[in-house]
Amino acid sequence: MALEAGGVRPGGRASVSCGAALGGTPVSLRDDRAIERWYKPLPPLRSRQLQRDSPMSIRAFGTLYAWGANHLGQCGRGPGHDQLTPSAVPGLPPVQAVATNSAATLALDERGRVWSWGFDEGALLARPGASGGSPYWLPSVLRALGHRNTVPGGNPGDGPAPATSSEPTPSPGLCYPPGVVEGLPPVVQIALGDENGLALDHDGRVWAWGRWSCTGRHPEPRSALPPPQATPLVIEGLPRIRQISIGARALVAYALDTEGRVWSWGNGWEGELGRGKRRFDEKPGTVEGLGPVRSVHAGTNDCLALLEDGRLWGWGSSEVGLGFRAPKRNTLRVLAPVRVDGVEKVVALWRGSGLAVFRTEDGRTCAMGQGIGLLDPMQAGQPPDRPLHRAELDACSHFGIGSDHGFALHGDGQALAFGRVASGALGNGDADPDALLAPIPIQLRGRPLAFAAQAHHSYALMSD
């Protein structure tokens, strides 16, 4: 899930950015009287208001705060106990964007440098020299299983992982604190997938690193897979690019060029390449059948494209219920783009793995997908067959959505958190692994500019 503090283009057209802001004492939106006491509802935001009034229209920098699961050092202080309340990520300068998956994180600072931290599996942190000059630690869950720490003086937060941790046990590897990714020119966008990091530079070139699926390389026939790409390299065969996207659990990358065409490459066995076949393709190719595209939004095994005319198209696995359907009855795979039925005049789109939220020209906010239970626990396991209008979100100007939880920025500067509470992901001091909450207000010190969420950890970009 990627976060940016800026992103509305002229005319109120929102980019792929995600975010929110907050303050107050927790209440449940299911208690209408309580929420009315907590804030005065605002009128729905129109597309012009999104451009004029929302943080999305401001290119800003701030301090990055983290909380939630920390067994892999997601909070930037080395692996240890889950962090139930937000605190600043140490060692970072002011940043403008962050991208995260379940184990690692990238941040983009005000100088265009990329920083990485967390669990370095498959060269995902792109810091091959980190072990020589930076502290590194074993994940806390591995130490709890008896693995020995090789760092003199031990780990920060040494000790077993909390028994309530809901995160999976990783394979042996090392965790690192924040450090700069070397070998990149000044960068304007970042994205992080399951096995690959991506960066877009000022010249419109896409850089990639990590395992081979999205690095533009293909193993030779009957040979071993190539080793991970530990330093960033340019993806060849792309024109000038203006946006990049990859799902936090995905193996396919997307790029949107300056002419409004979508390019895809990677491991597309569910049809998520959008090029008519299930296959792996290390070389970027265009996704045909789309009009000029405004923004592209990758999921795990699927992708949504927001066209310049406000329509939505999708392809890949239709299992997550995002409104596009396979042309054949005996499959859930959509191998080429099809239109999302009944959705038009969209001005902004935010999404997580199984939940998409969009704003229409008339200010209505709608949600769709199997993950709609994150917003309304009463609908968990019962995704609707069409987008649902969520009137209580009409006054929200921004969203940050992960796989299991998310955040919304209300128009008056208040923030709402929703979804699974496990490992302290919502930042409300609770870590109940079984709790699933409708949107509740949460507290932070200061005014957030944007949010990012994935698995059971979270980030907030805070105004200095």
PDB file of C-alpha atoms in Angstrom, residues 161-432:
ATOM      1  CA  ALA A 161       7.527 -12.091  20.431  1.00  0.00           C
ATOM      2  CA  PRO A 162       4.157 -11.416  22.066  1.00  0.00           C
ATOM      3  CA  ALA A 163       1.996 -14.510  22.294  1.00  0.00           C
ATOM      4  CA  THR A 164      -0.854 -12.557  20.680  1.00  0.00           C
ATOM      5  CA  SER A 165       1.106 -11.817  17.499  1.00  0.00           C
ATOM      6  CA  SER A 166      -1.105 -12.617  14.505  1.00  0.00           C
ATOM      7  CA  GLU A 167       1.686 -12.350  11.925  1.00  0.00           C
ATOM      8  CA  PRO A 168       3.159 -15.436  10.196  1.00  0.00           C
ATOM      9  CA  THR A 169       6.615 -16.725  11.105  1.00  0.00           C
ATOM     10  CA  PRO A 170       9.089 -15.728   8.372  1.00  0.00           C
ATOM     11  CA  SER A 171      11.919 -17.795   6.952  1.00  0.00           C
ATOM     12  CA  PRO A 172      15.349 -17.004   8.460  1.00  0.00           C
ATOM     13  CA  GLY A 173      16.698 -13.612   7.384  1.00  0.00           C
ATOM     14  CA  LEU A 174      17.787 -10.255   8.713  1.00  0.00           C
ATOM     15  CA  CYS A 175      15.950  -7.049   9.619  1.00  0.00           C
ATOM     16  CA  TYR A 176      17.380  -3.574   9.096  1.00  0.00           C
ATOM     17  CA  PRO A 177      16.628  -0.067  10.359  1.00  0.00           C
ATOM     18  CA  PRO A 178      15.965   2.763   7.873  1.00  0.00           C
ATOM     19  CA  GLY A 179      18.741   3.405   5.360  1.00  0.00           C
ATOM     20  CA  VAL A 180      19.106   4.957   1.900  1.00  0.00           C
ATOM     21  CA  VAL A 181      18.762   2.812  -1.238  1.00  0.00           C
ATOM     22  CA  GLU A 182      21.873   3.561  -3.277  1.00  0.00           C
ATOM     23  CA  GLY A 183      22.109   3.699  -7.064  1.00  0.00           C
ATOM     24  CA  LEU A 184      18.918   5.653  -7.772  1.00  0.00           C
ATOM     25  CA  PRO A 185      18.595   9.116  -9.332  1.00  0.00           C
ATOM     26  CA  PRO A 186      16.115  11.568  -7.736  1.00  0.00           C
ATOM     27  CA  VAL A 187      12.781   9.748  -7.474  1.00  0.00           C
ATOM     28  CA  VAL A 188       9.198  11.060  -7.668  1.00  0.00           C
ATOM     29  CA  GLN A 189       7.161   7.877  -6.927  1.00  0.00           C
ATOM     30  CA  ILE A 190       7.689   4.571  -5.119  1.00  0.00           C
ATOM     31  CA  ALA A 191       5.769   1.287  -4.966  1.00  0.00           C
ATOM     32  CA  LEU A 192       6.346  -2.012  -3.164  1.00  0.00           C
ATOM     33  CA  GLY A 193       5.047  -5.438  -4.150  1.00  0.00           C
ATOM     34  CA  ASP A 194       5.376  -8.876  -2.608  1.00  0.00           C
ATOM     35  CA  GLU A 195       8.838  -9.458  -4.068  1.00  0.00           C
ATOM     36  CA  ASN A 196       9.831  -6.204  -5.782  1.00  0.00           C
ATOM     37  CA  GLY A 197      10.398  -2.530  -5.152  1.00  0.00           C
ATOM     38  CA  LEU A 198       9.717   0.052  -7.865  1.00  0.00           C
ATOM     39  CA  ALA A 199      10.773   3.681  -8.261  1.00  0.00           C
ATOM     40  CA  LEU A 200       9.916   6.302 -10.891  1.00  0.00           C
ATOM     41  CA  ASP A 201      12.533   8.965 -11.550  1.00  0.00           C
ATOM     42  CA  HIS A 202      12.221  12.541 -12.824  1.00  0.00           C
ATOM     43  CA  ASP A 203      12.882  11.414 -16.395  1.00  0.00           C
ATOM     44  CA  GLY A 204       9.976   8.962 -16.424  1.00  0.00           C
ATOM     45  CA  ARG A 205      12.145   5.840 -16.108  1.00  0.00           C
ATOM     46  CA  VAL A 206      11.064   2.890 -13.952  1.00  0.00           C
ATOM     47  CA  TRP A 207      13.615   1.216 -11.675  1.00  0.00           C
ATOM     48  CA  ALA A 208      13.117  -2.198 -10.048  1.00  0.00           C
ATOM     49  CA  TRP A 209      14.844  -4.551  -7.611  1.00  0.00           C
ATOM     50  CA  GLY A 210      14.144  -7.746  -5.674  1.00  0.00           C
ATOM     51  CA  ARG A 211      13.276 -11.182  -7.020  1.00  0.00           C
ATOM     52  CA  TRP A 212      13.176 -11.795 -10.754  1.00  0.00           C
ATOM     53  CA  SER A 213       9.391 -11.625 -11.341  1.00  0.00           C
ATOM     54  CA  CYS A 214       9.241  -7.839 -11.988  1.00  0.00           C
ATOM     55  CA  THR A 215      12.875  -6.947 -12.659  1.00  0.00           C
ATOM     56  CA  GLY A 216      12.739  -7.493 -16.417  1.00  0.00           C
ATOM     57  CA  ARG A 217      14.766 -10.716 -16.264  1.00  0.00           C
ATOM     58  CA  HIS A 218      13.779 -14.263 -17.218  1.00  0.00           C
ATOM     59  CA  PRO A 219      15.541 -17.492 -16.209  1.00  0.00           C
ATOM     60  CA  GLU A 220      17.147 -19.417 -19.021  1.00  0.00           C
ATOM     61  CA  PRO A 221      15.421 -22.697 -20.013  1.00  0.00           C
ATOM     62  CA  ARG A 222      16.327 -25.596 -17.725  1.00  0.00           C
ATOM     63  CA  SER A 223      18.441 -23.338 -15.513  1.00  0.00           C
ATOM     64  CA  ALA A 224      18.165 -22.210 -11.921  1.00  0.00           C
ATOM     65  CA  LEU A 225      16.233 -19.060 -11.144  1.00  0.00           C
ATOM     66  CA  PRO A 226      18.423 -15.945 -11.243  1.00  0.00           C
ATOM     67  CA  PRO A 227      19.485 -14.543  -7.872  1.00  0.00           C
ATOM     68  CA  PRO A 228      17.602 -11.541  -6.494  1.00  0.00           C
ATOM     69  CA  GLN A 229      18.459  -8.149  -7.959  1.00  0.00           C
ATOM     70  CA  ALA A 230      20.058  -6.394  -4.991  1.00  0.00           C
ATOM     71  CA  THR A 231      20.631  -3.034  -6.712  1.00  0.00           C
ATOM     72  CA  PRO A 232      18.051  -1.031  -8.703  1.00  0.00           C
ATOM     73  CA  LEU A 233      18.031  -1.401 -12.485  1.00  0.00           C
ATOM     74  CA  VAL A 234      16.025   0.330 -15.231  1.00  0.00           C
ATOM     75  CA  ILE A 235      13.138  -1.605 -16.805  1.00  0.00           C
ATOM     76  CA  GLU A 236      13.831  -1.553 -20.531  1.00  0.00           C
ATOM     77  CA  GLY A 237      11.178  -1.172 -23.232  1.00  0.00           C
ATOM     78  CA  LEU A 238       8.993   1.438 -21.525  1.00  0.00           C
ATOM     79  CA  PRO A 239       8.192   4.927 -22.875  1.00  0.00           C
ATOM     80  CA  ARG A 240       8.147   7.938 -20.546  1.00  0.00           C
ATOM     81  CA  ILE A 241       6.067   6.922 -17.501  1.00  0.00           C
ATOM     82  CA  ARG A 242       4.008   9.141 -15.167  1.00  0.00           C
ATOM     83  CA  GLN A 243       2.658   6.584 -12.641  1.00  0.00           C
ATOM     84  CA  ILE A 244       3.663   3.173 -11.271  1.00  0.00           C
ATOM     85  CA  SER A 245       1.592   0.655  -9.311  1.00  0.00           C
ATOM     86  CA  ILE A 246       2.040  -2.806  -7.802  1.00  0.00           C
ATOM     87  CA  GLY A 247      -0.085  -4.578  -5.189  1.00  0.00           C
ATOM     88  CA  ALA A 248       1.506  -5.213  -1.795  1.00  0.00           C
ATOM     89  CA  ARG A 249       0.997  -8.959  -2.294  1.00  0.00           C
ATOM     90  CA  ALA A 250       1.343  -8.968  -6.080  1.00  0.00           C
ATOM     91  CA  LEU A 251       3.850 -10.284  -8.619  1.00  0.00           C
ATOM     92  CA  VAL A 252       2.769  -8.050 -11.537  1.00  0.00           C
ATOM     93  CA  ALA A 253       3.806  -4.422 -12.015  1.00  0.00           C
ATOM     94  CA  TYR A 254       2.010  -1.663 -13.939  1.00  0.00           C
ATOM     95  CA  ALA A 255       3.128   1.613 -15.446  1.00  0.00           C
ATOM     96  CA  LEU A 256       1.012   4.408 -16.939  1.00  0.00           C
ATOM     97  CA  ASP A 257       2.719   6.397 -19.694  1.00  0.00           C
ATOM     98  CA  THR A 258       2.250  10.035 -20.646  1.00  0.00           C
ATOM     99  CA  GLU A 259      -0.143   9.051 -23.462  1.00  0.00           C
ATOM    100  CA  GLY A 260      -2.545   7.316 -21.056  1.00  0.00           C
ATOM    101  CA  ARG A 261      -1.550   3.739 -21.948  1.00  0.00           C
ATOM    102  CA  VAL A 262      -1.112   1.006 -19.318  1.00  0.00           C
ATOM    103  CA  TRP A 263       1.911  -1.323 -19.439  1.00  0.00           C
ATOM    104  CA  SER A 264       2.245  -4.568 -17.454  1.00  0.00           C
ATOM    105  CA  TRP A 265       4.912  -7.175 -16.782  1.00  0.00           C
ATOM    106  CA  GLY A 266       5.560  -9.989 -14.328  1.00  0.00           C
ATOM    107  CA  ASN A 267       3.943 -13.237 -13.166  1.00  0.00           C
ATOM    108  CA  GLY A 268       0.395 -13.042 -14.529  1.00  0.00           C
ATOM    109  CA  TRP A 269      -1.084 -16.505 -14.097  1.00  0.00           C
ATOM    110  CA  GLU A 270      -4.471 -15.151 -12.993  1.00  0.00           C
ATOM    111  CA  GLY A 271      -4.776 -12.934 -16.057  1.00  0.00           C
ATOM    112  CA  GLU A 272      -3.578  -9.829 -14.241  1.00  0.00           C
ATOM    113  CA  LEU A 273      -1.272  -8.874 -17.116  1.00  0.00           C
ATOM    114  CA  GLY A 274      -4.470  -7.966 -18.985  1.00  0.00           C
ATOM    115  CA  ARG A 275      -3.026  -9.109 -22.291  1.00  0.00           C
ATOM    116  CA  GLY A 276      -5.290 -12.031 -23.178  1.00  0.00           C
ATOM    117  CA  LYS A 277      -3.257 -14.908 -21.764  1.00  0.00           C
ATOM    118  CA  ARG A 278      -2.194 -16.450 -18.463  1.00  0.00           C
ATOM    119  CA  ARG A 279       1.577 -16.309 -18.491  1.00  0.00           C
ATOM    120  CA  PHE A 280       4.795 -14.870 -17.164  1.00  0.00           C
ATOM    121  CA  ASP A 281       6.292 -12.050 -19.197  1.00  0.00           C
ATOM    122  CA  GLU A 282       9.396 -10.239 -18.064  1.00  0.00           C
ATOM    123  CA  LYS A 283       9.054  -7.669 -20.844  1.00  0.00           C
ATOM    124  CA  PRO A 284       6.544  -4.818 -20.475  1.00  0.00           C
ATOM    125  CA  GLY A 285       3.637  -4.836 -22.912  1.00  0.00           C
ATOM    126  CA  THR A 286       0.588  -2.640 -23.381  1.00  0.00           C
ATOM    127  CA  VAL A 287      -2.831  -3.531 -21.995  1.00  0.00           C
ATOM    128  CA  GLU A 288      -5.130  -3.136 -25.010  1.00  0.00           C
ATOM    129  CA  GLY A 289      -8.818  -2.235 -25.092  1.00  0.00           C
ATOM    130  CA  LEU A 290      -8.690   0.767 -22.778  1.00  0.00           C
ATOM    131  CA  GLY A 291      -9.381   4.412 -23.552  1.00  0.00           C
ATOM    132  CA  PRO A 292      -7.001   7.079 -22.202  1.00  0.00           C
ATOM    133  CA  VAL A 293      -6.300   6.119 -18.576  1.00  0.00           C
ATOM    134  CA  ARG A 294      -6.092   8.596 -15.694  1.00  0.00           C
ATOM    135  CA  SER A 295      -4.675   6.256 -13.036  1.00  0.00           C
ATOM    136  CA  VAL A 296      -3.987   2.550 -12.499  1.00  0.00           C
ATOM    137  CA  HIS A 297      -4.606   0.707  -9.205  1.00  0.00           C
ATOM    138  CA  ALA A 298      -3.045  -2.720  -8.669  1.00  0.00           C
ATOM    139  CA  GLY A 299      -4.403  -5.403  -6.350  1.00  0.00           C
ATOM    140  CA  THR A 300      -3.062  -8.835  -5.489  1.00  0.00           C
ATOM    141  CA  ASN A 301      -4.254 -10.739  -8.579  1.00  0.00           C
ATOM    142  CA  ASP A 302      -6.188  -7.983 -10.340  1.00  0.00           C
ATOM    143  CA  CYS A 303      -6.040  -4.391 -11.482  1.00  0.00           C
ATOM    144  CA  LEU A 304      -8.434  -1.454 -11.848  1.00  0.00           C
ATOM    145  CA  ALA A 305      -7.965   1.396 -14.338  1.00  0.00           C
ATOM    146  CA  LEU A 306      -9.701   4.754 -13.945  1.00  0.00           C
ATOM    147  CA  LEU A 307     -10.250   6.251 -17.385  1.00  0.00           C
ATOM    148  CA  GLU A 308     -10.175   9.939 -18.225  1.00  0.00           C
ATOM    149  CA  ASP A 309     -13.930   9.811 -18.876  1.00  0.00           C
ATOM    150  CA  GLY A 310     -14.589   8.610 -15.297  1.00  0.00           C
ATOM    151  CA  ARG A 311     -15.343   4.954 -16.068  1.00  0.00           C
ATOM    152  CA  LEU A 312     -13.690   2.003 -14.316  1.00  0.00           C
ATOM    153  CA  TRP A 313     -12.280  -1.072 -16.053  1.00  0.00           C
ATOM    154  CA  GLY A 314     -10.771  -4.165 -14.469  1.00  0.00           C
ATOM    155  CA  TRP A 315      -9.003  -7.442 -15.242  1.00  0.00           C
ATOM    156  CA  GLY A 316      -7.361 -10.390 -13.504  1.00  0.00           C
ATOM    157  CA  SER A 317      -9.101 -12.448 -10.834  1.00  0.00           C
ATOM    158  CA  SER A 318     -12.727 -11.384 -10.345  1.00  0.00           C
ATOM    159  CA  GLU A 319     -12.929 -13.325  -7.075  1.00  0.00           C
ATOM    160  CA  VAL A 320     -12.467 -10.204  -4.932  1.00  0.00           C
ATOM    161  CA  GLY A 321     -15.773  -8.763  -6.185  1.00  0.00           C
ATOM    162  CA  LEU A 322     -14.664  -5.414  -7.603  1.00  0.00           C
ATOM    163  CA  GLY A 323     -17.417  -5.266 -10.202  1.00  0.00           C
ATOM    164  CA  PHE A 324     -15.788  -6.713 -13.307  1.00  0.00           C
ATOM    165  CA  ARG A 325     -16.932 -10.151 -14.404  1.00  0.00           C
ATOM    166  CA  ALA A 326     -15.445 -12.918 -16.505  1.00  0.00           C
ATOM    167  CA  PRO A 327     -17.052 -13.339 -19.944  1.00  0.00           C
ATOM    168  CA  LYS A 328     -17.210 -17.130 -19.376  1.00  0.00           C
ATOM    169  CA  ARG A 329     -19.245 -18.774 -16.650  1.00  0.00           C
ATOM    170  CA  ASN A 330     -16.709 -21.458 -15.749  1.00  0.00           C
ATOM    171  CA  THR A 331     -13.883 -19.167 -14.677  1.00  0.00           C
ATOM    172  CA  LEU A 332     -13.145 -16.225 -12.403  1.00  0.00           C
ATOM    173  CA  ARG A 333     -10.214 -15.082 -14.551  1.00  0.00           C
ATOM    174  CA  VAL A 334     -10.614 -12.009 -16.713  1.00  0.00           C
ATOM    175  CA  LEU A 335      -7.736 -12.042 -19.187  1.00  0.00           C
ATOM    176  CA  ALA A 336      -8.414  -8.676 -20.820  1.00  0.00           C
ATOM    177  CA  PRO A 337     -10.007  -5.430 -19.526  1.00  0.00           C
ATOM    178  CA  VAL A 338     -13.787  -5.308 -19.076  1.00  0.00           C
ATOM    179  CA  ARG A 339     -15.892  -2.458 -17.788  1.00  0.00           C
ATOM    180  CA  VAL A 340     -17.037  -2.316 -14.174  1.00  0.00           C
ATOM    181  CA  ASP A 341     -20.812  -2.283 -14.553  1.00  0.00           C
ATOM    182  CA  GLY A 342     -22.814   0.649 -13.242  1.00  0.00           C
ATOM    183  CA  VAL A 343     -19.827   2.815 -12.294  1.00  0.00           C
ATOM    184  CA  GLU A 344     -19.214   6.109 -14.080  1.00  0.00           C
ATOM    185  CA  LYS A 345     -18.169   9.719 -13.493  1.00  0.00           C
ATOM    186  CA  VAL A 346     -15.538   8.670 -10.949  1.00  0.00           C
ATOM    187  CA  VAL A 347     -13.155  11.434  -9.859  1.00  0.00           C
ATOM    188  CA  ALA A 348     -11.088   9.577  -7.230  1.00  0.00           C
ATOM    189  CA  LEU A 349     -10.308   5.942  -6.390  1.00  0.00           C
ATOM    190  CA  TRP A 350      -8.570   4.326  -3.409  1.00  0.00           C
ATOM    191  CA  ARG A 351      -8.089   0.613  -2.893  1.00  0.00           C
ATOM    192  CA  GLY A 352      -6.605  -2.155  -0.785  1.00  0.00           C
ATOM    193  CA  SER A 353      -6.320  -5.867  -1.532  1.00  0.00           C
ATOM    194  CA  GLY A 354     -10.049  -6.634  -1.473  1.00  0.00           C
ATOM    195  CA  LEU A 355     -11.730  -3.263  -0.947  1.00  0.00           C
ATOM    196  CA  ALA A 356     -12.107  -0.309  -3.304  1.00  0.00           C
ATOM    197  CA  VAL A 357     -13.582   3.088  -2.391  1.00  0.00           C
ATOM    198  CA  PHE A 358     -14.407   5.653  -5.056  1.00  0.00           C
ATOM    199  CA  ARG A 359     -15.836   9.173  -5.221  1.00  0.00           C
ATOM    200  CA  THR A 360     -18.167  10.211  -8.035  1.00  0.00           C
ATOM    201  CA  GLU A 361     -18.629  13.598  -9.629  1.00  0.00           C
ATOM    202  CA  ASP A 362     -21.718  14.331  -7.519  1.00  0.00           C
ATOM    203  CA  GLY A 363     -19.791  13.729  -4.245  1.00  0.00           C
ATOM    204  CA  ARG A 364     -21.099  10.217  -3.484  1.00  0.00           C
ATOM    205  CA  THR A 365     -18.642   7.805  -1.872  1.00  0.00           C
ATOM    206  CA  CYS A 366     -19.124   4.131  -2.726  1.00  0.00           C
ATOM    207  CA  ALA A 367     -17.391   0.929  -1.617  1.00  0.00           C
ATOM    208  CA  MET A 368     -17.157  -2.500  -3.220  1.00  0.00           C
ATOM    209  CA  GLY A 369     -15.299  -5.801  -2.875  1.00  0.00           C
ATOM    210  CA  GLN A 370     -14.964  -8.727  -0.519  1.00  0.00           C
ATOM    211  CA  GLY A 371     -13.195  -6.468   1.957  1.00  0.00           C
ATOM    212  CA  ILE A 372     -16.262  -4.310   2.548  1.00  0.00           C
ATOM    213  CA  GLY A 373     -16.539  -5.966   5.958  1.00  0.00           C
ATOM    214  CA  LEU A 374     -13.604  -3.773   7.024  1.00  0.00           C
ATOM    215  CA  LEU A 375     -15.989  -0.795   6.808  1.00  0.00           C
ATOM    216  CA  ASP A 376     -19.079  -2.642   7.997  1.00  0.00           C
ATOM    217  CA  PRO A 377     -18.460  -5.770  10.114  1.00  0.00           C
ATOM    218  CA  MET A 378     -22.105  -6.766   9.629  1.00  0.00           C
ATOM    219  CA  GLN A 379     -21.276  -7.449   5.973  1.00  0.00           C
ATOM    220  CA  ALA A 380     -18.112  -9.474   6.618  1.00  0.00           C
ATOM    221  CA  GLY A 381     -18.159 -12.550   4.404  1.00  0.00           C
ATOM    222  CA  GLN A 382     -21.131 -11.219   2.404  1.00  0.00           C
ATOM    223  CA  PRO A 383     -19.752  -8.888  -0.284  1.00  0.00           C
ATOM    224  CA  PRO A 384     -22.426  -6.975  -2.217  1.00  0.00           C
ATOM    225  CA  ASP A 385     -22.952  -7.652  -5.912  1.00  0.00           C
ATOM    226  CA  ARG A 386     -22.767  -3.924  -6.689  1.00  0.00           C
ATOM    227  CA  PRO A 387     -21.064  -0.838  -5.196  1.00  0.00           C
ATOM    228  CA  LEU A 388     -22.759   0.511  -2.080  1.00  0.00           C
ATOM    229  CA  HIS A 389     -23.110   4.202  -1.274  1.00  0.00           C
ATOM    230  CA  ARG A 390     -21.513   4.920   2.116  1.00  0.00           C
ATOM    231  CA  ALA A 391     -23.076   8.257   3.050  1.00  0.00           C
ATOM    232  CA  GLU A 392     -21.070   8.517   6.294  1.00  0.00           C
ATOM    233  CA  LEU A 393     -17.905   8.728   4.141  1.00  0.00           C
ATOM    234  CA  ASP A 394     -19.100  11.466   1.768  1.00  0.00           C
ATOM    235  CA  ALA A 395     -17.339  14.131   3.834  1.00  0.00           C
ATOM    236  CA  CYS A 396     -14.011  12.230   3.812  1.00  0.00           C
ATOM    237  CA  SER A 397     -11.399  13.571   1.438  1.00  0.00           C
ATOM    238  CA  HIS A 398      -8.855  10.771   1.514  1.00  0.00           C
ATOM    239  CA  PHE A 399      -8.435   7.047   2.329  1.00  0.00           C
ATOM    240  CA  GLY A 400      -5.540   4.724   3.090  1.00  0.00           C
ATOM    241  CA  ILE A 401      -6.561   1.067   2.737  1.00  0.00           C
ATOM    242  CA  GLY A 402      -4.539  -2.087   3.384  1.00  0.00           C
ATOM    243  CA  SER A 403      -5.373  -5.768   3.330  1.00  0.00           C
ATOM    244  CA  ASP A 404      -6.930  -5.914   6.812  1.00  0.00           C
ATOM    245  CA  HIS A 405      -7.566  -2.332   7.938  1.00  0.00           C
ATOM    246  CA  GLY A 406      -7.556   1.262   6.774  1.00  0.00           C
ATOM    247  CA  PHE A 407      -7.994   4.948   7.545  1.00  0.00           C
ATOM    248  CA  ALA A 408     -10.137   7.841   6.310  1.00  0.00           C
ATOM    249  CA  LEU A 409      -9.546  11.584   6.502  1.00  0.00           C
ATOM    250  CA  HIS A 410     -12.676  13.564   7.343  1.00  0.00           C
ATOM    251  CA  GLY A 411     -13.059  16.959   5.717  1.00  0.00           C
ATOM    252  CA  ASP A 412     -12.710  18.799   9.038  1.00  0.00           C
ATOM    253  CA  GLY A 413      -9.348  17.184   9.813  1.00  0.00           C
ATOM    254  CA  GLN A 414     -10.556  14.266  11.942  1.00  0.00           C
ATOM    255  CA  ALA A 415      -9.355  10.740  11.188  1.00  0.00           C
ATOM    256  CA  LEU A 416     -11.165   7.434  11.288  1.00  0.00           C
ATOM    257  CA  ALA A 417      -9.634   3.958  11.539  1.00  0.00           C
ATOM    258  CA  PHE A 418     -11.439   0.766  10.552  1.00  0.00           C
ATOM    259  CA  GLY A 419     -10.910  -2.972  10.142  1.00  0.00           C
ATOM    260  CA  ARG A 420      -8.952  -5.505  12.149  1.00  0.00           C
ATOM    261  CA  VAL A 421      -7.426  -4.419  15.447  1.00  0.00           C
ATOM    262  CA  ALA A 422      -4.818  -7.222  15.585  1.00  0.00           C
ATOM    263  CA  SER A 423      -1.314  -6.232  16.759  1.00  0.00           C
ATOM    264  CA  GLY A 424      -2.439  -2.653  17.432  1.00  0.00           C
ATOM    265  CA  ALA A 425      -2.944  -1.843  13.752  1.00  0.00           C
ATOM    266  CA  LEU A 426      -5.585   0.844  14.343  1.00  0.00           C
ATOM    267  CA  GLY A 427      -3.470   2.834  16.785  1.00  0.00           C
ATOM    268  CA  ASN A 428      -6.229   2.993  19.395  1.00  0.00           C
ATOM    269  CA  GLY A 429      -4.323   1.053  22.059  1.00  0.00           C
ATOM    270  CA  ASP A 430      -6.167  -2.226  21.414  1.00  0.00           C
ATOM    271  CA  ALA A 431      -4.628  -5.415  19.999  1.00  0.00           C
ATOM    272  CA  ASP A 432      -7.523  -7.890  20.103  1.00  0.00           C
TER     273      ASP A 432
END
